[in-house]
Structures are given as structure tokens and as C-alpha cells.
Amino acid sequence: MTTLSEELRAVALEELREDDETREHALAAMREWVEQSAYIIRCRTDDNFFLRFLRAKKFSLPLAQEAMTRYLLLRQTLPPFRKLDCENPVVSDLIDKGYVFPCPRRDHKGRRIIVYRPGVFDPHKQTNEDMCRIHGMVVEALLENEEDQIRGFVHFADGAGVTLPFLTLFTPKEAVRIVKNGERTVPMRHKEVYGFNVHPSLKIALEFGMSLISEKIKSRVKVFTSLENCLEHIDKTLLPKEYGGEMPMAEMIALWKKELLASRAKILALDEMEVNLEMFTEQARAGAVSALRTGMLCSQPGQNEDIKSLTGSFRKLEVD
């Protein structure tokens, strides 16, 4: 039984094609798929976990299951997506500095604004794994909230302080993998993306990143030359006081730390999820371009017609 408000139910129906019947049918299909899967050993099976993938893919079972498969595989094979502990000293330091945090109040469409300040990251002292962990932590914590799953997010990025040394954090191959999986695997609904203060030396890198995302997401990205121009497109009262808002950044960060601590145990428990790596090719286990072994998701006795119809959809699953 859903606990969504009438307003959220209306938004979910209009934007995601979600109603009570669709939701219950999809949840039952997801559970049966996991229970009969030969390659998923352990994973969360609560409604919230399944719904984040279903909602991100507008209740398309094949797409939701593909995203969840990517998610489980990448989480297990790539170290930066595990041990997402907000009490890790390096991560805690980045949180305190305001590297990334959501604003506490929602905009007129009920969405939370996530603020990014990558310039506070020290590429000479901190690693790309530290960077990935803090982003992963933000995603996992926010997606525990059903309202965020449905309404999606607005991203607000200040590029001040980001210069050429940041380009040494990731190889081109790693950068491609992160950008593509950020859109195809992370079950977030990216509604609007705003950026400003981009250093001229990073223009080529930004253009390269933009070339990797879908036209849908690309159309939602707006980059401005100044904060003033950016604020014409977003409710600045919701932002930290340092960007023209009402609440000091330090207060927002303190509230965010409380949210993270409240979700800490549940986020760390995600490391208990496990897939059968023998079912994946060597390239897939390395997180490179690859495919699942043919026939891995073939229907099995007792599966319902919805599961059977998915057989051909996952014969080839790239995880680049």
C-alpha cells in the first residue's frame, strides 16, 4: 500500500505512468525476477529499492532490470562504489567543506537542489575514489526518499577553483565510464542542471563530457558565464546565503550531515549485496565495455509471462 500524498500520486501518474495497479504488478515482477535469478545472490528486495529503478525508467521492466543489473555489478566490481561511510575522515572533510550537499527546502515543483562545489576538492591530496564515494553517498541517501524518486533533482554546480590538475584524476576511459553510467545506471531523475564559473582551460573537457550524454539530458544542461546569469533560472532563496539565498551554507551542511548519519547504517548495508561474478565476462567484471553471457536471463520454469518477455532484452548488456 502506497503512502504517497494525493499530489505525489498525481505527479507519478502523469510523469511516470505509475498507479496502484502498475506499481504492484511491477514490484511483484521485480521480486520474482530476483528470486529466480541465477546471478543475483543477495540484494535488497524492499519496495523502496525496486521503485527507484522502476521510477527512473518509467516502469519499463526491461529497462529497470537492466539498470539494476548494471548497478549491482558496478557496485561489486568497482571499489569506489562501496564503503560509502560518511564518517570516513576524508569523506567527512569533503562534506564539511561543502563539496556536494542538497539544499533543505524544495523548489516550486517539490524538487531538491543539489549544490556542487568541486573547487574545494584537492586533487593533490585526495583521490578519484574519494570523489566517487561522496557522490555515491549522496545518491544513496537521497533515493531513500520516495518523493525524491518521483520528483527528481535540480543540480547547481559552481566550477570556481576547478583547473587543469582536476583532469588528471581520471583517465579518458574512466571518465567515459563514469559519465555513461551516471546516466544509464544511477536511478536518479535529472530534471535541470545549471553550471557556472567554468574555467576556460576546461572547455574542451566539458564539451567532451556533453558529447557522451543523451540528447534528453543535454537539453536540460545550461552553463553560464556568471552566477548572476545562472540565478535568473533558479529560485535563489533556496540556495545557500553565499549564493544569494537565505540560509548560510554551514547550516545547510550541518542539516545534510544529520541526514547522512540517519541513513548511514542502511547505506553501509548495501555492501552486503552480491552478484555471481562467474555469470559475467571478464570485461564486465572490470567495468569495461562488455556483455552478459548469452542466455543468462532466459526464462525458467514457473516464471510469469512478464519475466519471459525479458529474455531477449538482456542478451547483451554493455556496462561501459
Short mmCIF file of C-alpha atoms in Angstrom, two decimals:
data_model
loop_
_atom_site.label_atom_id
_atom_site.label_comp_id
_atom_site.label_asym_id
_atom_site.label_seq_id
_atom_site.Cartn_x
_atom_site.Cartn_y
_atom_site.Cartn_z
CA MET A 1 0.00 0.00 0.00
CA THR A 2 1.41 3.39 -1.00
CA THR A 3 1.88 6.20 1.48
CA LEU A 4 2.20 8.86 -1.22
CA SER A 5 0.22 12.07 -0.91
CA GLU A 6 -2.51 12.75 -3.46
CA GLU A 7 -0.27 15.37 -5.08
CA LEU A 8 2.63 12.94 -5.42
CA ARG A 9 0.32 10.26 -6.77
CA ALA A 10 -0.83 12.70 -9.45
CA VAL A 11 2.76 13.59 -10.39
CA ALA A 12 3.73 9.91 -10.50
CA LEU A 13 0.81 9.10 -12.78
CA GLU A 14 1.45 12.00 -15.14
CA GLU A 15 5.22 11.71 -15.40
CA LEU A 16 5.90 8.03 -14.69
CA ARG A 17 2.68 6.24 -15.68
CA GLU A 18 2.52 4.97 -12.09
CA ASP A 19 -0.75 3.97 -10.49
CA ASP A 20 -1.57 1.38 -7.83
CA GLU A 21 -2.07 -1.47 -10.30
CA THR A 22 1.06 -0.71 -12.33
CA ARG A 23 3.19 -0.34 -9.21
CA GLU A 24 2.04 -3.57 -7.55
CA HIS A 25 2.34 -5.55 -10.78
CA ALA A 26 5.88 -4.23 -11.41
CA LEU A 27 7.02 -4.85 -7.82
CA ALA A 28 5.79 -8.44 -7.98
CA ALA A 29 7.61 -8.97 -11.29
CA MET A 30 10.84 -7.49 -9.91
CA ARG A 31 10.68 -9.75 -6.86
CA GLU A 32 10.10 -12.86 -8.92
CA TRP A 33 12.92 -11.88 -11.27
CA VAL A 34 15.37 -11.54 -8.35
CA GLU A 35 14.22 -14.74 -6.63
CA GLN A 36 14.70 -16.80 -9.77
CA SER A 37 17.88 -15.11 -10.94
CA ALA A 38 20.97 -17.26 -11.17
CA TYR A 39 23.32 -14.32 -10.93
CA ILE A 40 21.86 -12.21 -8.10
CA ILE A 41 22.97 -13.84 -4.84
CA ARG A 42 21.81 -11.17 -2.40
CA CYS A 43 20.19 -7.78 -2.80
CA ARG A 44 17.57 -5.58 -1.21
CA THR A 45 14.04 -6.60 -2.08
CA ASP A 46 12.04 -3.89 -0.33
CA ASP A 47 9.67 -1.69 -2.34
CA ASN A 48 11.82 1.42 -1.99
CA PHE A 49 14.84 -0.24 -3.58
CA PHE A 50 12.92 -1.63 -6.56
CA LEU A 51 10.92 1.56 -7.05
CA ARG A 52 13.99 3.74 -7.52
CA PHE A 53 14.81 1.76 -10.68
CA LEU A 54 11.21 1.41 -11.84
CA ARG A 55 10.51 5.12 -11.46
CA ALA A 56 13.75 6.15 -13.12
CA LYS A 57 12.74 4.04 -16.14
CA LYS A 58 9.04 4.96 -16.07
CA PHE A 59 8.00 1.43 -15.13
CA SER A 60 9.60 -0.26 -18.12
CA LEU A 61 10.52 -3.64 -16.61
CA PRO A 62 13.31 -4.41 -19.10
CA LEU A 63 14.97 -1.02 -18.60
CA ALA A 64 14.57 -1.08 -14.80
CA GLN A 65 16.08 -4.56 -14.58
CA GLU A 66 18.91 -3.59 -16.90
CA ALA A 67 19.71 -0.55 -14.74
CA MET A 68 19.57 -2.63 -11.57
CA THR A 69 21.87 -5.25 -13.10
CA ARG A 70 24.40 -2.57 -14.04
CA TYR A 71 24.12 -1.07 -10.57
CA LEU A 72 24.73 -4.34 -8.74
CA LEU A 73 27.64 -5.30 -10.98
CA LEU A 74 29.38 -1.95 -10.80
CA ARG A 75 28.89 -1.73 -7.05
CA GLN A 76 30.59 -5.06 -6.52
CA THR A 77 33.43 -4.71 -9.03
CA LEU A 78 34.46 -1.07 -8.59
CA PRO A 79 35.81 -0.21 -5.09
CA PRO A 80 34.76 3.49 -5.10
CA PHE A 81 31.10 2.46 -5.05
CA ARG A 82 31.47 0.54 -1.79
CA LYS A 83 32.19 1.57 1.82
CA LEU A 84 30.15 4.74 1.49
CA ASP A 85 30.72 5.85 5.06
CA CYS A 86 30.01 9.47 5.96
CA GLU A 87 32.30 9.02 8.98
CA ASN A 88 35.30 8.20 6.80
CA PRO A 89 37.75 11.04 7.66
CA VAL A 90 38.44 12.05 4.04
CA VAL A 91 34.79 11.94 3.06
CA SER A 92 33.76 13.74 6.24
CA ASP A 93 36.24 16.51 5.46
CA LEU A 94 34.76 16.97 1.99
CA ILE A 95 31.26 17.08 3.46
CA ASP A 96 32.34 19.76 5.94
CA LYS A 97 33.85 21.81 3.12
CA GLY A 98 30.60 21.67 1.16
CA TYR A 99 31.87 19.63 -1.77
CA VAL A 100 28.33 18.44 -2.50
CA PHE A 101 25.11 18.76 -0.50
CA PRO A 102 21.37 19.18 -1.13
CA CYS A 103 19.52 22.30 -0.06
CA PRO A 104 16.98 21.54 2.68
CA ARG A 105 13.99 23.29 1.09
CA ARG A 106 12.28 22.16 -2.12
CA ASP A 107 11.56 24.31 -5.15
CA HIS A 108 8.09 25.15 -6.50
CA LYS A 109 7.93 21.72 -8.15
CA GLY A 110 8.89 19.92 -4.96
CA ARG A 111 12.42 19.09 -6.12
CA ARG A 112 15.59 19.30 -4.06
CA ILE A 113 18.51 21.30 -5.40
CA ILE A 114 21.91 19.61 -5.11
CA VAL A 115 24.82 22.05 -4.81
CA TYR A 116 28.23 21.03 -6.19
CA ARG A 117 31.44 22.87 -5.31
CA PRO A 118 34.21 20.71 -6.80
CA GLY A 119 36.75 23.50 -6.34
CA VAL A 120 37.09 22.61 -2.64
CA PHE A 121 38.44 19.19 -3.67
CA ASP A 122 42.25 18.97 -3.54
CA PRO A 123 43.43 16.82 -6.49
CA HIS A 124 46.92 16.71 -4.99
CA LYS A 125 45.79 15.17 -1.68
CA GLN A 126 42.51 13.43 -2.41
CA THR A 127 41.79 10.68 -4.90
CA ASN A 128 39.21 9.92 -7.54
CA GLU A 129 37.90 7.18 -5.23
CA ASP A 130 37.17 9.81 -2.58
CA MET A 131 35.29 11.81 -5.18
CA CYS A 132 33.23 8.82 -6.35
CA ARG A 133 32.40 7.76 -2.81
CA ILE A 134 30.95 11.08 -1.79
CA HIS A 135 28.82 11.26 -4.94
CA GLY A 136 27.64 7.69 -4.39
CA MET A 137 26.74 8.51 -0.81
CA VAL A 138 24.62 11.48 -1.88
CA VAL A 139 22.73 9.35 -4.40
CA GLU A 140 22.05 6.50 -1.98
CA ALA A 141 20.92 8.79 0.83
CA LEU A 142 18.57 10.88 -1.31
CA LEU A 143 16.98 7.92 -3.08
CA GLU A 144 15.73 6.54 0.22
CA ASN A 145 13.08 9.26 -0.08
CA GLU A 146 10.17 8.35 -2.37
CA GLU A 147 9.37 11.98 -3.07
CA ASP A 148 12.87 12.46 -4.49
CA GLN A 149 12.50 9.32 -6.60
CA ILE A 150 9.36 10.78 -8.17
CA ARG A 151 10.10 14.48 -8.45
CA GLY A 152 13.76 14.23 -9.46
CA PHE A 153 16.55 16.70 -8.81
CA VAL A 154 17.93 20.07 -9.84
CA HIS A 155 21.73 20.31 -9.98
CA PHE A 156 23.58 23.57 -9.26
CA ALA A 157 27.34 23.47 -9.89
CA ASP A 158 29.92 26.14 -9.13
CA GLY A 159 33.10 25.48 -11.11
CA ALA A 160 35.21 28.05 -9.24
CA GLY A 161 38.62 26.61 -8.37
CA VAL A 162 38.44 23.72 -10.83
CA THR A 163 41.53 23.87 -13.06
CA LEU A 164 43.70 21.62 -15.21
CA PRO A 165 45.02 19.37 -12.37
CA PHE A 166 41.47 18.02 -11.98
CA LEU A 167 41.80 16.41 -15.40
CA THR A 168 44.48 14.11 -14.02
CA LEU A 169 42.02 12.49 -11.60
CA PHE A 170 40.53 10.20 -14.24
CA THR A 171 41.84 8.65 -17.42
CA PRO A 172 39.71 9.30 -20.53
CA LYS A 173 38.42 5.72 -20.32
CA GLU A 174 37.41 6.15 -16.68
CA ALA A 175 35.76 9.47 -17.47
CA VAL A 176 33.70 7.91 -20.25
CA ARG A 177 32.64 5.05 -17.97
CA ILE A 178 31.59 7.41 -15.18
CA VAL A 179 29.60 9.76 -17.40
CA LYS A 180 27.76 6.96 -19.19
CA ASN A 181 26.96 5.03 -16.04
CA GLY A 182 25.92 8.25 -14.32
CA GLU A 183 23.05 8.47 -16.76
CA ARG A 184 22.33 4.83 -17.54
CA THR A 185 22.88 3.17 -14.17
CA VAL A 186 22.25 5.67 -11.37
CA PRO A 187 18.44 5.72 -10.87
CA MET A 188 18.11 9.48 -10.45
CA ARG A 189 15.77 11.70 -12.42
CA HIS A 190 17.89 14.65 -13.55
CA LYS A 191 15.39 17.44 -14.25
CA GLU A 192 17.59 20.55 -14.56
CA VAL A 193 21.37 21.08 -14.50
CA TYR A 194 22.96 24.51 -14.04
CA GLY A 195 26.66 25.30 -14.08
CA PHE A 196 28.76 28.45 -13.94
CA ASN A 197 32.34 29.60 -13.30
CA VAL A 198 33.77 27.05 -15.73
CA HIS A 199 37.47 27.74 -16.25
CA PRO A 200 38.35 28.37 -19.94
CA SER A 201 41.02 25.66 -19.81
CA LEU A 202 38.30 23.07 -19.13
CA LYS A 203 36.08 23.99 -22.06
CA ILE A 204 37.29 21.06 -24.17
CA ALA A 205 36.76 18.62 -21.28
CA LEU A 206 33.23 19.97 -20.76
CA GLU A 207 32.40 19.59 -24.44
CA PHE A 208 33.74 16.04 -24.37
CA GLY A 209 31.54 15.20 -21.39
CA MET A 210 28.49 16.73 -23.06
CA SER A 211 29.09 14.58 -26.14
CA LEU A 212 28.67 11.44 -24.03
CA ILE A 213 25.22 12.15 -22.61
CA SER A 214 21.85 11.68 -24.27
CA GLU A 215 20.09 14.47 -26.10
CA LYS A 216 17.38 14.42 -23.42
CA ILE A 217 19.81 15.17 -20.61
CA LYS A 218 21.86 17.51 -22.78
CA SER A 219 18.78 19.66 -23.37
CA ARG A 220 18.44 20.12 -19.60
CA VAL A 221 22.01 21.36 -19.08
CA LYS A 222 22.67 25.11 -19.05
CA VAL A 223 26.13 26.57 -18.47
CA PHE A 224 26.51 30.28 -17.66
CA THR A 225 29.43 32.66 -17.60
CA SER A 226 28.44 34.15 -14.24
CA LEU A 227 26.45 33.42 -11.10
CA GLU A 228 24.17 36.37 -11.83
CA ASN A 229 23.08 34.89 -15.16
CA CYS A 230 22.56 31.49 -13.57
CA LEU A 231 20.34 32.89 -10.81
CA GLU A 232 17.88 34.13 -13.43
CA HIS A 233 16.86 30.49 -13.93
CA ILE A 234 16.65 29.22 -10.36
CA ASP A 235 14.99 30.33 -7.12
CA LYS A 236 17.99 31.79 -5.32
CA THR A 237 16.15 31.95 -1.98
CA LEU A 238 16.56 28.17 -1.77
CA LEU A 239 20.33 28.34 -2.25
CA PRO A 240 22.97 28.97 0.41
CA LYS A 241 23.28 32.56 1.57
CA GLU A 242 26.67 32.71 -0.15
CA TYR A 243 24.85 32.38 -3.49
CA GLY A 244 22.10 34.88 -2.72
CA GLY A 245 19.88 32.67 -0.60
CA GLU A 246 18.68 32.94 2.98
CA MET A 247 20.32 30.11 4.95
CA PRO A 248 24.10 30.10 5.49
CA MET A 249 25.93 27.25 3.77
CA ALA A 250 27.28 25.97 7.08
CA GLU A 251 23.74 25.42 8.36
CA MET A 252 22.75 23.53 5.22
CA ILE A 253 25.82 21.32 5.53
CA ALA A 254 25.03 20.60 9.19
CA LEU A 255 21.48 19.54 8.26
CA TRP A 256 22.83 17.36 5.46
CA LYS A 257 25.25 15.63 7.83
CA LYS A 258 22.28 14.72 10.04
CA GLU A 259 20.54 13.18 7.04
CA LEU A 260 23.62 11.17 6.15
CA LEU A 261 24.06 9.90 9.68
CA ALA A 262 20.40 8.82 9.76
CA SER A 263 20.97 6.79 6.56
CA ARG A 264 24.47 5.56 7.42
CA ALA A 265 23.58 2.03 8.55
CA LYS A 266 21.29 1.40 5.59
CA ILE A 267 23.87 2.71 3.10
CA LEU A 268 26.69 0.61 4.56
CA ALA A 269 24.43 -2.45 4.48
CA LEU A 270 24.29 -2.13 0.69
CA ASP A 271 27.76 -3.68 0.63
CA GLU A 272 26.13 -6.98 1.60
CA MET A 273 24.52 -7.22 -1.83
CA GLU A 274 26.26 -9.71 -4.08
CA VAL A 275 26.12 -10.99 -7.65
CA ASN A 276 27.60 -14.17 -9.09
CA LEU A 277 30.61 -12.76 -10.93
CA GLU A 278 31.09 -16.05 -12.77
CA MET A 279 27.99 -15.14 -14.77
CA PHE A 280 29.70 -12.06 -16.18
CA THR A 281 32.50 -11.78 -18.69
CA GLU A 282 35.95 -10.72 -17.54
CA GLN A 283 35.50 -7.36 -19.23
CA ALA A 284 32.22 -6.79 -17.43
CA ARG A 285 33.85 -7.53 -14.10
CA ALA A 286 36.44 -4.87 -14.88
CA GLY A 287 33.67 -2.40 -15.65
CA ALA A 288 34.69 -2.09 -19.31
CA VAL A 289 32.57 -2.37 -22.46
CA SER A 290 31.23 -5.88 -22.47
CA ALA A 291 28.12 -8.05 -22.39
CA LEU A 292 26.41 -10.52 -20.14
CA ARG A 293 26.80 -14.11 -21.18
CA THR A 294 24.20 -15.05 -23.74
CA GLY A 295 21.10 -16.64 -22.30
CA MET A 296 21.80 -15.68 -18.71
CA LEU A 297 18.31 -14.29 -18.29
CA CYS A 298 16.46 -16.99 -20.19
CA SER A 299 13.11 -17.79 -18.67
CA GLN A 300 12.92 -20.60 -16.16
CA PRO A 301 10.01 -22.87 -15.20
CA GLY A 302 7.44 -21.06 -13.12
CA GLN A 303 8.30 -17.57 -14.29
CA ASN A 304 5.37 -15.43 -15.35
CA GLU A 305 4.93 -14.06 -18.85
CA ASP A 306 6.36 -10.68 -17.91
CA ILE A 307 9.65 -12.26 -16.93
CA LYS A 308 9.71 -14.49 -20.01
CA SER A 309 9.27 -11.47 -22.26
CA LEU A 310 12.51 -10.05 -20.94
CA THR A 311 14.69 -12.88 -22.22
CA GLY A 312 15.83 -11.15 -25.38
CA SER A 313 16.19 -7.76 -23.80
CA PHE A 314 19.29 -8.66 -21.78
CA ARG A 315 21.16 -10.95 -24.14
CA LYS A 316 23.60 -8.11 -24.48
CA LEU A 317 24.18 -5.63 -21.68
CA GLU A 318 27.01 -3.15 -22.05
CA VAL A 319 28.45 -1.69 -18.89
CA ASP A 320 30.85 0.85 -20.32
#
